Tab-separated table of C-alpha atoms and ligand atoms in Angstrom:
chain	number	residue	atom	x	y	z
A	1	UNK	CA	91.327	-13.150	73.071
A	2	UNK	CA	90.812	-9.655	71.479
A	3	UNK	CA	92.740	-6.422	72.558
A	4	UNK	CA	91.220	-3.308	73.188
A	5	UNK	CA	93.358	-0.335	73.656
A	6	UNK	CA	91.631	2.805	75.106
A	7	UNK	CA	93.550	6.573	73.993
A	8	UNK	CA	92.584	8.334	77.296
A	9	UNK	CA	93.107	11.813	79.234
A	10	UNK	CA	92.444	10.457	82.630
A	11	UNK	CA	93.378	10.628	85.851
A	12	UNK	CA	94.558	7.671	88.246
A	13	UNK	CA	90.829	7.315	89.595
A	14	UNK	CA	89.846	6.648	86.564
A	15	UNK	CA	92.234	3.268	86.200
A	16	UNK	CA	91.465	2.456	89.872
A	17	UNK	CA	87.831	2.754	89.262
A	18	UNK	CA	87.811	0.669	86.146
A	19	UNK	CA	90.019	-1.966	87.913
A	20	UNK	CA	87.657	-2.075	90.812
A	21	UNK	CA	84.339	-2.889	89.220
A	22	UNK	CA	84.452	-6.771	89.049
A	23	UNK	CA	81.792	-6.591	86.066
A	24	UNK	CA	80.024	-4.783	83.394
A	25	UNK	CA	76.684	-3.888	84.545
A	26	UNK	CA	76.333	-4.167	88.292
A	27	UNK	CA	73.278	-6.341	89.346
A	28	UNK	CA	70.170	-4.501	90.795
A	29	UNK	CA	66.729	-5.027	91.303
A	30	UNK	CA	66.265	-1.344	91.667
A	31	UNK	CA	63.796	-0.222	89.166
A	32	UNK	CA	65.138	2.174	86.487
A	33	UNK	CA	63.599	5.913	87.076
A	34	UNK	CA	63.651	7.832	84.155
A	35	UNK	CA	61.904	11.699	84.184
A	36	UNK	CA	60.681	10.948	87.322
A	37	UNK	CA	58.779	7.229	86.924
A	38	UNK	CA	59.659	4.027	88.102
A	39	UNK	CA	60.470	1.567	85.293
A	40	UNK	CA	60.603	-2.788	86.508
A	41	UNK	CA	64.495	-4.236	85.523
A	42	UNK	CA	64.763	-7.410	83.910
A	43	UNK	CA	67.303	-9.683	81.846
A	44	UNK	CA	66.704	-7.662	78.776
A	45	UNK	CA	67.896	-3.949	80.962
A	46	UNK	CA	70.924	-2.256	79.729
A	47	UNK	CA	70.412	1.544	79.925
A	48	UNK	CA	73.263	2.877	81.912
A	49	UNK	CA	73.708	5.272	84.584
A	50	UNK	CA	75.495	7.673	82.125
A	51	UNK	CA	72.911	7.500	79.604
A	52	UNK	CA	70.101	7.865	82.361
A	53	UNK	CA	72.026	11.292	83.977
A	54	UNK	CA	71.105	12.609	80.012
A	55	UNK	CA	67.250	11.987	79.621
A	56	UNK	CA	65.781	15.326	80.412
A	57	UNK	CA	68.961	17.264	79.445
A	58	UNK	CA	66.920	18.590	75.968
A	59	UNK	CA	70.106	20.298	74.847
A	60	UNK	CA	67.991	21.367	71.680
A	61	UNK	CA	65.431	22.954	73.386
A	62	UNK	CA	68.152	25.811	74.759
A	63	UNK	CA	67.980	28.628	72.324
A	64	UNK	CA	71.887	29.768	72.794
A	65	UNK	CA	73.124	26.242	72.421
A	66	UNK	CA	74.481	25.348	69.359
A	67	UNK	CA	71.783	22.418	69.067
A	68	UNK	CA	68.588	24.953	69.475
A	69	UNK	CA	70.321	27.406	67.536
A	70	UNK	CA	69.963	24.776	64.779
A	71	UNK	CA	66.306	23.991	65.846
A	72	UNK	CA	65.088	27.180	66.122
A	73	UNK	CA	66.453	27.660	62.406
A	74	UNK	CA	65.276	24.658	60.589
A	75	UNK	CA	61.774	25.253	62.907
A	76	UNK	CA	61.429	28.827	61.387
A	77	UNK	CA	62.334	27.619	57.624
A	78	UNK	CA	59.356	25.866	58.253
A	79	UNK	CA	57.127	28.024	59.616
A	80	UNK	CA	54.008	26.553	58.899
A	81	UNK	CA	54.911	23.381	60.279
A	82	UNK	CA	53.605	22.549	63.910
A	83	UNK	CA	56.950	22.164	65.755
A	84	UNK	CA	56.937	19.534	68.395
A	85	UNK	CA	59.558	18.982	71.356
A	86	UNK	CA	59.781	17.480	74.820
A	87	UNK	CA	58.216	14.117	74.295
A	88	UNK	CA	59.784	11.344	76.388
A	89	UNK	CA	61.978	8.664	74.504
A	90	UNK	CA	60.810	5.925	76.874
A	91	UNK	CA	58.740	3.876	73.514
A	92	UNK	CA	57.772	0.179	72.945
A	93	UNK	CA	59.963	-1.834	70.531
A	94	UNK	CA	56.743	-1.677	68.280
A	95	UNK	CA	56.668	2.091	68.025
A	96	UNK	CA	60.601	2.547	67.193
A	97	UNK	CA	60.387	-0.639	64.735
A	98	UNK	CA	57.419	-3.048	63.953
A	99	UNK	CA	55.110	-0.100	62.819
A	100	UNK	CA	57.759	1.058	60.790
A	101	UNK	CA	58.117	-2.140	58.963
A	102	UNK	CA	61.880	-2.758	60.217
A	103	UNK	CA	61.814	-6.633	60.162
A	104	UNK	CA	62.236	-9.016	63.245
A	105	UNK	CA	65.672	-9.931	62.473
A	106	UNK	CA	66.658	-6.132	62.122
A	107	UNK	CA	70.520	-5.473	64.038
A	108	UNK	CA	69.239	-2.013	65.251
A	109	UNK	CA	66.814	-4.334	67.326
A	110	UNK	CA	69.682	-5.954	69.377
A	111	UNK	CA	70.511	-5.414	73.178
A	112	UNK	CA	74.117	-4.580	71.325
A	113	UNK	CA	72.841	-1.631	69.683
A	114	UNK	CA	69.495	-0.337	71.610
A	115	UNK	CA	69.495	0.913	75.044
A	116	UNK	CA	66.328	-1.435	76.513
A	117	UNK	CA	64.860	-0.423	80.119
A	118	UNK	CA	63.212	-3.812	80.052
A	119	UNK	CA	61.925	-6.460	77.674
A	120	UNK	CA	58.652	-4.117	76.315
A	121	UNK	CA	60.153	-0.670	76.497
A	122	UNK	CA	63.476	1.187	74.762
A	123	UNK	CA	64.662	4.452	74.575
A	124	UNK	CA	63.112	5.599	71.139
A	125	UNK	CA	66.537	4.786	68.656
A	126	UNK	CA	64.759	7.646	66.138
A	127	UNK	CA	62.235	10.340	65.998
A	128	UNK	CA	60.531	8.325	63.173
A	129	UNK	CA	58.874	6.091	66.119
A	130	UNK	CA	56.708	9.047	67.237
A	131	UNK	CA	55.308	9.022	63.191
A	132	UNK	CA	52.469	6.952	63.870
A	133	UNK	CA	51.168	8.598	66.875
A	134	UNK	CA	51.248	12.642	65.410
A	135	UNK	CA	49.707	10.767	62.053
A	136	UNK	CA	47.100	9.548	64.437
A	137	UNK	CA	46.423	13.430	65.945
A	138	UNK	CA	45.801	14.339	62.594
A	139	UNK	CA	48.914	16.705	62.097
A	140	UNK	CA	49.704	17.401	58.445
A	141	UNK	CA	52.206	19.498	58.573
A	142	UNK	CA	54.706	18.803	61.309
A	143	UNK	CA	58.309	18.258	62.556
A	144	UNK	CA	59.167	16.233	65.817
A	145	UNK	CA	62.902	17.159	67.663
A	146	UNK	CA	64.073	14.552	70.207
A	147	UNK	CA	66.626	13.371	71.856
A	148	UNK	CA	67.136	9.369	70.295
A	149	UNK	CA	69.774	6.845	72.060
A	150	UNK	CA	71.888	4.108	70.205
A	151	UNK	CA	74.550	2.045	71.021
A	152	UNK	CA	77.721	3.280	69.896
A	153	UNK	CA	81.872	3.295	69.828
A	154	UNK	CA	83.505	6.521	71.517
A	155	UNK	CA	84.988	8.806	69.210
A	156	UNK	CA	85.005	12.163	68.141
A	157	UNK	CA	81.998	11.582	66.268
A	158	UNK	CA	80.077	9.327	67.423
A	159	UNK	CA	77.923	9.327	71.297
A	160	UNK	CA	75.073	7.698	72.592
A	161	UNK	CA	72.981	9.957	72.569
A	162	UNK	CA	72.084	12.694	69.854
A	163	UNK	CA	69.180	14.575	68.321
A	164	UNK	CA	67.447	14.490	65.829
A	165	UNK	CA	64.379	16.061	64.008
A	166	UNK	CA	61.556	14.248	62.117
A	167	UNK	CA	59.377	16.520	59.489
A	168	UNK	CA	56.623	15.190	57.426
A	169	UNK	CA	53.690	16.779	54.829
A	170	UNK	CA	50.405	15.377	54.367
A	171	UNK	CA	48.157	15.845	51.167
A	172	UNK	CA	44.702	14.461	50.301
A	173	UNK	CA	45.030	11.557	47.888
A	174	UNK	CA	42.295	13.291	46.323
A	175	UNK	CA	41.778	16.482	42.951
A	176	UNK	CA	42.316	18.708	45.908
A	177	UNK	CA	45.560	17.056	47.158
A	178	UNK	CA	46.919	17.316	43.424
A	179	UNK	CA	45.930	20.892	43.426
A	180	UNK	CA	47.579	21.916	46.536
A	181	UNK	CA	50.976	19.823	45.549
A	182	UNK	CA	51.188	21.633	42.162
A	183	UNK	CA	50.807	25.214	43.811
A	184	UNK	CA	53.281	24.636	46.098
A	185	UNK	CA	55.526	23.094	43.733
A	186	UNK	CA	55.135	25.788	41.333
A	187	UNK	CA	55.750	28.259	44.304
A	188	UNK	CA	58.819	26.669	45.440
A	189	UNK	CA	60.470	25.868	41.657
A	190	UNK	CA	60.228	29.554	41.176
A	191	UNK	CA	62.003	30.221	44.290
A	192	UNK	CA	64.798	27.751	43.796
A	193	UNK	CA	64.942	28.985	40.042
A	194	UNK	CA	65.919	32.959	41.610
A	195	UNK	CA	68.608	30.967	44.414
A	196	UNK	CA	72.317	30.286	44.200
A	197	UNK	CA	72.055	26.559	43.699
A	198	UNK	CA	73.113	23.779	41.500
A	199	UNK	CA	71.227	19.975	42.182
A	200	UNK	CA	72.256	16.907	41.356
A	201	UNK	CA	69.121	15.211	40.596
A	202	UNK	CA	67.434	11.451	40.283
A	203	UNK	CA	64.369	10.270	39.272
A	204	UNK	CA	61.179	11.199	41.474
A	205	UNK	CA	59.815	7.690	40.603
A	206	UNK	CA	62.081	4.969	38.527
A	207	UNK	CA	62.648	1.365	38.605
A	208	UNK	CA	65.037	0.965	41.103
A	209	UNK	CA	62.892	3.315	43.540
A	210	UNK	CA	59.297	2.857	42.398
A	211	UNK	CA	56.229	4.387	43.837
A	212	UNK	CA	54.219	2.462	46.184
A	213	UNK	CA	51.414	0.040	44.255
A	214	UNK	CA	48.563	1.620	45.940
A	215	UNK	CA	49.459	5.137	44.728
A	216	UNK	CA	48.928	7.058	42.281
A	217	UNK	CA	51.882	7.359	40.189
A	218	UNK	CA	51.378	10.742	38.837
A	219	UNK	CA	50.501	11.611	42.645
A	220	UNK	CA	53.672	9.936	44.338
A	221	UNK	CA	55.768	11.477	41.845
A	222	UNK	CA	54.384	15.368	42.738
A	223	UNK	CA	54.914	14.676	46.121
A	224	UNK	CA	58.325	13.245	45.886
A	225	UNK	CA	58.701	16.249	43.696
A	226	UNK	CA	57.332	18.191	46.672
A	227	UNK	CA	59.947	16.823	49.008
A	228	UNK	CA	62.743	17.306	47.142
A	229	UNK	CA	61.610	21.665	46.310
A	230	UNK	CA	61.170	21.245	50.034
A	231	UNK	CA	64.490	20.273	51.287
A	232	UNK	CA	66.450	21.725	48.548
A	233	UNK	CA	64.857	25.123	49.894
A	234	UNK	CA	66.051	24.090	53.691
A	235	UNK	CA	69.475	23.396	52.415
A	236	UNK	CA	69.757	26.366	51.109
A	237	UNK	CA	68.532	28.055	54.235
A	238	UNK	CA	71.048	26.190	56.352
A	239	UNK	CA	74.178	25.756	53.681
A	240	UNK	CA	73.780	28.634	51.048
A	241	UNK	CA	75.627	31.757	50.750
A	242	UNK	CA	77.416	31.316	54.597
A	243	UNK	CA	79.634	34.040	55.325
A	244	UNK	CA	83.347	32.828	54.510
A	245	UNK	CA	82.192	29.254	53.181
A	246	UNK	CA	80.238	29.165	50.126
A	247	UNK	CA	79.892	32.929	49.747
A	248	UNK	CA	79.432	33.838	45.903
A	249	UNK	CA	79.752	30.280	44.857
A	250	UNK	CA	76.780	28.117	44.111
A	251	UNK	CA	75.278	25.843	46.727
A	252	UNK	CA	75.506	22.341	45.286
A	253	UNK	CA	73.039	19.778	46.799
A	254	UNK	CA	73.070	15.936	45.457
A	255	UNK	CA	69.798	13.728	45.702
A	256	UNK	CA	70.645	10.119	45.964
A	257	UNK	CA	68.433	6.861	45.958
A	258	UNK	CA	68.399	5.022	49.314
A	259	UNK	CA	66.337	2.396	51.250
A	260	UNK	CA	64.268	2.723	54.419
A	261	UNK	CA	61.910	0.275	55.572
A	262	UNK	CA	59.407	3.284	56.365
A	263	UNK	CA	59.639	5.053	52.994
A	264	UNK	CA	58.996	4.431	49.447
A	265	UNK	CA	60.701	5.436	47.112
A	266	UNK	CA	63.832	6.698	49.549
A	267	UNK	CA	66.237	9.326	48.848
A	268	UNK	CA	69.430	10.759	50.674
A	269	UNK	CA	70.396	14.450	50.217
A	270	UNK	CA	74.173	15.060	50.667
A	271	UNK	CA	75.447	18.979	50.360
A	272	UNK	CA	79.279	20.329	49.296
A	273	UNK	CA	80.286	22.341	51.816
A	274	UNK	CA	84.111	23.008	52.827
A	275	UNK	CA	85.450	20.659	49.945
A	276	UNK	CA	83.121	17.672	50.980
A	277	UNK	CA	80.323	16.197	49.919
A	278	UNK	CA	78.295	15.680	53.424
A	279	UNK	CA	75.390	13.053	53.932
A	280	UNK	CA	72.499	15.380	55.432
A	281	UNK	CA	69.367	13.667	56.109
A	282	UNK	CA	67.189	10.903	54.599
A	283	UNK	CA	63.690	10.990	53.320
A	284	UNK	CA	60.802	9.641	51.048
A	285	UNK	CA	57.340	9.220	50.572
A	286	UNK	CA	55.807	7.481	53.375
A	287	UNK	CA	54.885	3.767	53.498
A	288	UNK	CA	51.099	3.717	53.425
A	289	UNK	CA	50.755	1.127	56.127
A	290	UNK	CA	52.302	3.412	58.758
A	291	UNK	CA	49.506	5.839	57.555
A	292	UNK	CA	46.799	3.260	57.453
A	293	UNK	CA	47.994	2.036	61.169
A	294	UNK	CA	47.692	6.026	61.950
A	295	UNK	CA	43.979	5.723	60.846
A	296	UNK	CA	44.205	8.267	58.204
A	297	UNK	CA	42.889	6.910	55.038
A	298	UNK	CA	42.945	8.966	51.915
A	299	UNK	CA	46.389	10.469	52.254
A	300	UNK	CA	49.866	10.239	50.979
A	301	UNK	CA	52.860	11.796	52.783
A	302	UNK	CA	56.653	12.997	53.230
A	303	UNK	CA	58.706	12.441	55.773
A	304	UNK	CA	62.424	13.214	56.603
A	305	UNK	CA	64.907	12.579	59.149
A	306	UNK	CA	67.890	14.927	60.345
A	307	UNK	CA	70.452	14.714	62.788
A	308	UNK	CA	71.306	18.009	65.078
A	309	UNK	CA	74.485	17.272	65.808
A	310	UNK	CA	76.159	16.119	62.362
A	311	UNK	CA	74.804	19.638	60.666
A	312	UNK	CA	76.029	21.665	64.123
A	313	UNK	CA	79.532	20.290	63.884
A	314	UNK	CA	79.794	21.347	60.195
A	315	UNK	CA	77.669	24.995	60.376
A	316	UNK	CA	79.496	26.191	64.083
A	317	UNK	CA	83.240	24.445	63.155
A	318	UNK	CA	82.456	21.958	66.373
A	319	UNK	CA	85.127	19.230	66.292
A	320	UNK	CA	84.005	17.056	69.185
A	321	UNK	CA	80.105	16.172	69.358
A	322	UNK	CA	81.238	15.547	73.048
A	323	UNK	CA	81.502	19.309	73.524
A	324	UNK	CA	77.557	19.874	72.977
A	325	UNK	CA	76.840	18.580	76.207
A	326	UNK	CA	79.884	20.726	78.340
A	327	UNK	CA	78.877	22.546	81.025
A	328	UNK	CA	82.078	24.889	80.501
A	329	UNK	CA	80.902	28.422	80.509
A	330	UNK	CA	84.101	28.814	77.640
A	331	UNK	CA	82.053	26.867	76.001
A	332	UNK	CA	78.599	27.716	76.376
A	333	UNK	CA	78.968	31.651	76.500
A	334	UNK	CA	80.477	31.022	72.759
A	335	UNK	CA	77.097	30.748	71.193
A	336	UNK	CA	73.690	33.591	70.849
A	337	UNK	CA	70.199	32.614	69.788
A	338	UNK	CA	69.425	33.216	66.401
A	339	UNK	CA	73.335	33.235	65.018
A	340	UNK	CA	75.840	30.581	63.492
A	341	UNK	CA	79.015	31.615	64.475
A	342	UNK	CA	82.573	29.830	64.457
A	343	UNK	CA	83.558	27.605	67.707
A	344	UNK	CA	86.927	28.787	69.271
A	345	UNK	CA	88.656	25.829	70.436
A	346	UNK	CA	89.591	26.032	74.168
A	347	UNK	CA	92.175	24.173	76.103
A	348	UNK	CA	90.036	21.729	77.797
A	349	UNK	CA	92.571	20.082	80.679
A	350	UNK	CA	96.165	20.244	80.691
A	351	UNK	CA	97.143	17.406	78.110
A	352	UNK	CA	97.824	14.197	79.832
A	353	UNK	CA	97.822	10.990	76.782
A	354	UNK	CA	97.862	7.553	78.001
A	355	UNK	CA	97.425	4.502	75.380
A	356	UNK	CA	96.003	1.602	77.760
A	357	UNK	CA	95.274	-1.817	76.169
A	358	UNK	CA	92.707	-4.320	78.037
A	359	UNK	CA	92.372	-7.780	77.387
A	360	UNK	CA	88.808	-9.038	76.671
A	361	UNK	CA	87.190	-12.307	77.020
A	362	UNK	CA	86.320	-14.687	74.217
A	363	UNK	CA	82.713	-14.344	74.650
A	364	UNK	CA	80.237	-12.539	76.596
A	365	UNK	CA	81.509	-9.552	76.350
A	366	UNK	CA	80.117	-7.508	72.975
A	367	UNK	CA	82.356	-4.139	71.631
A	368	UNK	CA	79.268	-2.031	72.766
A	369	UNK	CA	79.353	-3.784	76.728
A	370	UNK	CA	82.913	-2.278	76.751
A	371	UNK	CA	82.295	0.968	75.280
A	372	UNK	CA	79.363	1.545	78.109
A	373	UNK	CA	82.055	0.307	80.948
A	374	UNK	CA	83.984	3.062	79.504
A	375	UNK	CA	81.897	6.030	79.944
A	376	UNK	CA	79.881	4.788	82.983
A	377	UNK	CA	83.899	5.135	84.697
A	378	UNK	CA	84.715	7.832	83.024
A	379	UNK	CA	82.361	9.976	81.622
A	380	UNK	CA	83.318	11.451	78.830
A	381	UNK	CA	87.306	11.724	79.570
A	382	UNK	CA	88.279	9.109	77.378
A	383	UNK	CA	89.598	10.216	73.690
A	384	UNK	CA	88.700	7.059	72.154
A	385	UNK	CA	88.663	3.342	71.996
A	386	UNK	CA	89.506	0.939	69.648
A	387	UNK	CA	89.582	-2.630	68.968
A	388	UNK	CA	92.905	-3.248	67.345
A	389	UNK	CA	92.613	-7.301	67.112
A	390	UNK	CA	90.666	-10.347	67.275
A	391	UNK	CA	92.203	-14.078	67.463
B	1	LIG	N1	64.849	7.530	60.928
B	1	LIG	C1	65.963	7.532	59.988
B	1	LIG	C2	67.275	7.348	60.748
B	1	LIG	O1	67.343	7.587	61.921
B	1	LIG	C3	66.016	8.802	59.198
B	1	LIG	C4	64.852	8.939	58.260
B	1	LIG	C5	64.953	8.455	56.984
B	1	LIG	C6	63.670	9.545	58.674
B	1	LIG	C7	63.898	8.560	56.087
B	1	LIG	C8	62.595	9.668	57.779
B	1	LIG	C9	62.728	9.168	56.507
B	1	LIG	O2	61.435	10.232	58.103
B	1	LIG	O3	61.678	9.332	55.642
B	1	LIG	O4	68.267	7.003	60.167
């Protein structure tokens, strides 16, 4: 036996509720609709009601909420970039993982972790499973915002569903490729060189992260080079000089080495802000099989992954990523296209703590199933939960 104790603000319903529903996910053979379509159930079906009321919210796409605020900035930093939104996270297993190169015994695979409408379609886990399919269009300069779906505990920091944004640069493997990656490198050195910024560098290219064997080395390395001008300049946009934060003081930005499945070589970017040093987004130089399964030969690429909500919290002073999706005009009326301001907590419901502790079966039962009970009852009134012992 393992105890779970839940910190709530609830009301009685709430316990009543939870008492009444005999078991985790209530049997149906109603399909799953989804934006509209009608999706078959089977075993492998474990999207919940509460995550199914959020597909179609597109939080990011509202240009006075803090998430599109965010958007619309990073969008206009790059402003040559083709910005995509509103495409559907309902993807095969393939898309979010297999064309990727995630292996078959990957955990993010698991029923425990992914939100599966049946046994051949998910809701997309990351906006990297949409990389193949805008390689394939021929985009070369593009970022992808989404809405992605995972699994998760409930806390102030974590929810099932966030956002994040994809953006990847494609060059010619060619003379003219190395031409065009040297201009714009010299172009952006120059304009990091005049900025308020101090980088903690690694290696473009080294042992421990090599290039990729059918590249170029000289070539990988300008484009990782490429990445990195490119990202340091968005951090910069997004972190540097913010009215009381950094102001006067140098932005400092750290480059990391990391591993992705997708990407080689891999690099995190973490930035100081407020005293800490914050993980910000991860990135690399594409794995040439997802652009040979794209059909475009002759290239080499970029890529990088952000999430909304983790750079929102920090840049607007939101403490609870479950206040992004309020309805609470307190809440909403805070924010105005175009500007980062400060978040002015609110009193959200007169304070009511209750610690409750539920007993949880042996087996059968994983952290996740519980978690999902949880908010399908109550929405998101419950402060936390946490597992505080196994046998
Ligand atoms: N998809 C990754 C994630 O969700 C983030 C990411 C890492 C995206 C590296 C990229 C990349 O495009 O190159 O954690």
């Amino acid at each position: 036996m393992s105890t779970t104790v839940c910190r709530t603000r609830l009301s009685r319903q709430f316990f009543r509720a939870l008492q009444l529903r005999r078991c985790y996910s209530t049997p149906t053979h109603a399909p799953v609709t989804l934006l509209g379509k009608e999706y078959p159930r089977d075993a492998t079906t474990n999207i919940t009601s509460a995550i199914i009321d959020k597909v179609g919210r597109n939080l990011y796409m509202n240009p006075s909420h803090p998430l599109g605020i965010l958007q619309s900035l990073i969008s206009s930093h790059f402003r040559d970039f083709n910005s995509m939104t509103g495409v559907p996270p309902v993807v095969t297993p393939a898309q979010n993982f297999d064309d990727l190169g995630f292996p078959a015994d990957h955990p993010g695979r698991s029923v425990t972790d992914s939100y599966y409408i049946n046994r051949d379609l998910m809701l997309r886990t990351h906006t990297s499973a949409h990389e193949v399919e805008v390689f394939a269009r021929g985009e070369r300069k593009w970022l992808l915002s989404a809405d992605v779906y995972r699994r998760d505990e409930i806390d102030a920091s974590h929810y099932p569903v966030f956002h994040q944004m994809e953006g990847a640069r494609v060059f010619s493997s060619d003379a003219n490729g190395k031409a065009e990656v040297q201009e714009d490198n010299e172009r952006l050195s120059q304009h990091l060189a005049r900025s308020n910024i101090i980088i903690e560098d690694v290696p473009h290219i080294s042992p421990t992260n090599p290039p990729q064997d059918v590249h170029d080395p000289v070539l990988a390395e300008l484009v990782a080079h490429n990445l990195k001008l490119s990202l340091n300049s968005l951090m910069l946009t997004l972190f540097g000089n913010r009215a009381g934060v950094n102001e006067g003081e140098p932005l400092r930005v750290r480059w990391i080495e990391a591993y992705f499945p997708f990407t080689t070589p891999s690099f995190e970017v973490e930035v100081f802000f407020r005293g800490k040093w914050l993980e910000i987004l991860g990135c690399g130089v594409v794995q040439q099989q997802t652009l040979d399964r794209a059909g475009v030969p002759g290239s080499i690429s970029w890529a990088f992954g952000l999430g909304l909500e983790r750079i929102a919290m920090i840049l607007f002073s939101i403490p609870d990523i479950r206040l992004f999706w309020s309805q609470d005009p307190r809440f909403l009326s805070q924010f105005l296209a175009g500007q980062i301001t400060t978040f002015k907590p609110y009193s959200k419901y007169p304070a009511c703590y209750k610690d409750v502790s539920f007993w949880l079966p042996d087996t059968g039962l994983h952290d996740n199933d519980f978690c999902d009970l949880v908010r399908d009852t109550a929405g998101d009134l419950v402060q936390d939960v946490v597992l505080v012992g196994r046998k």
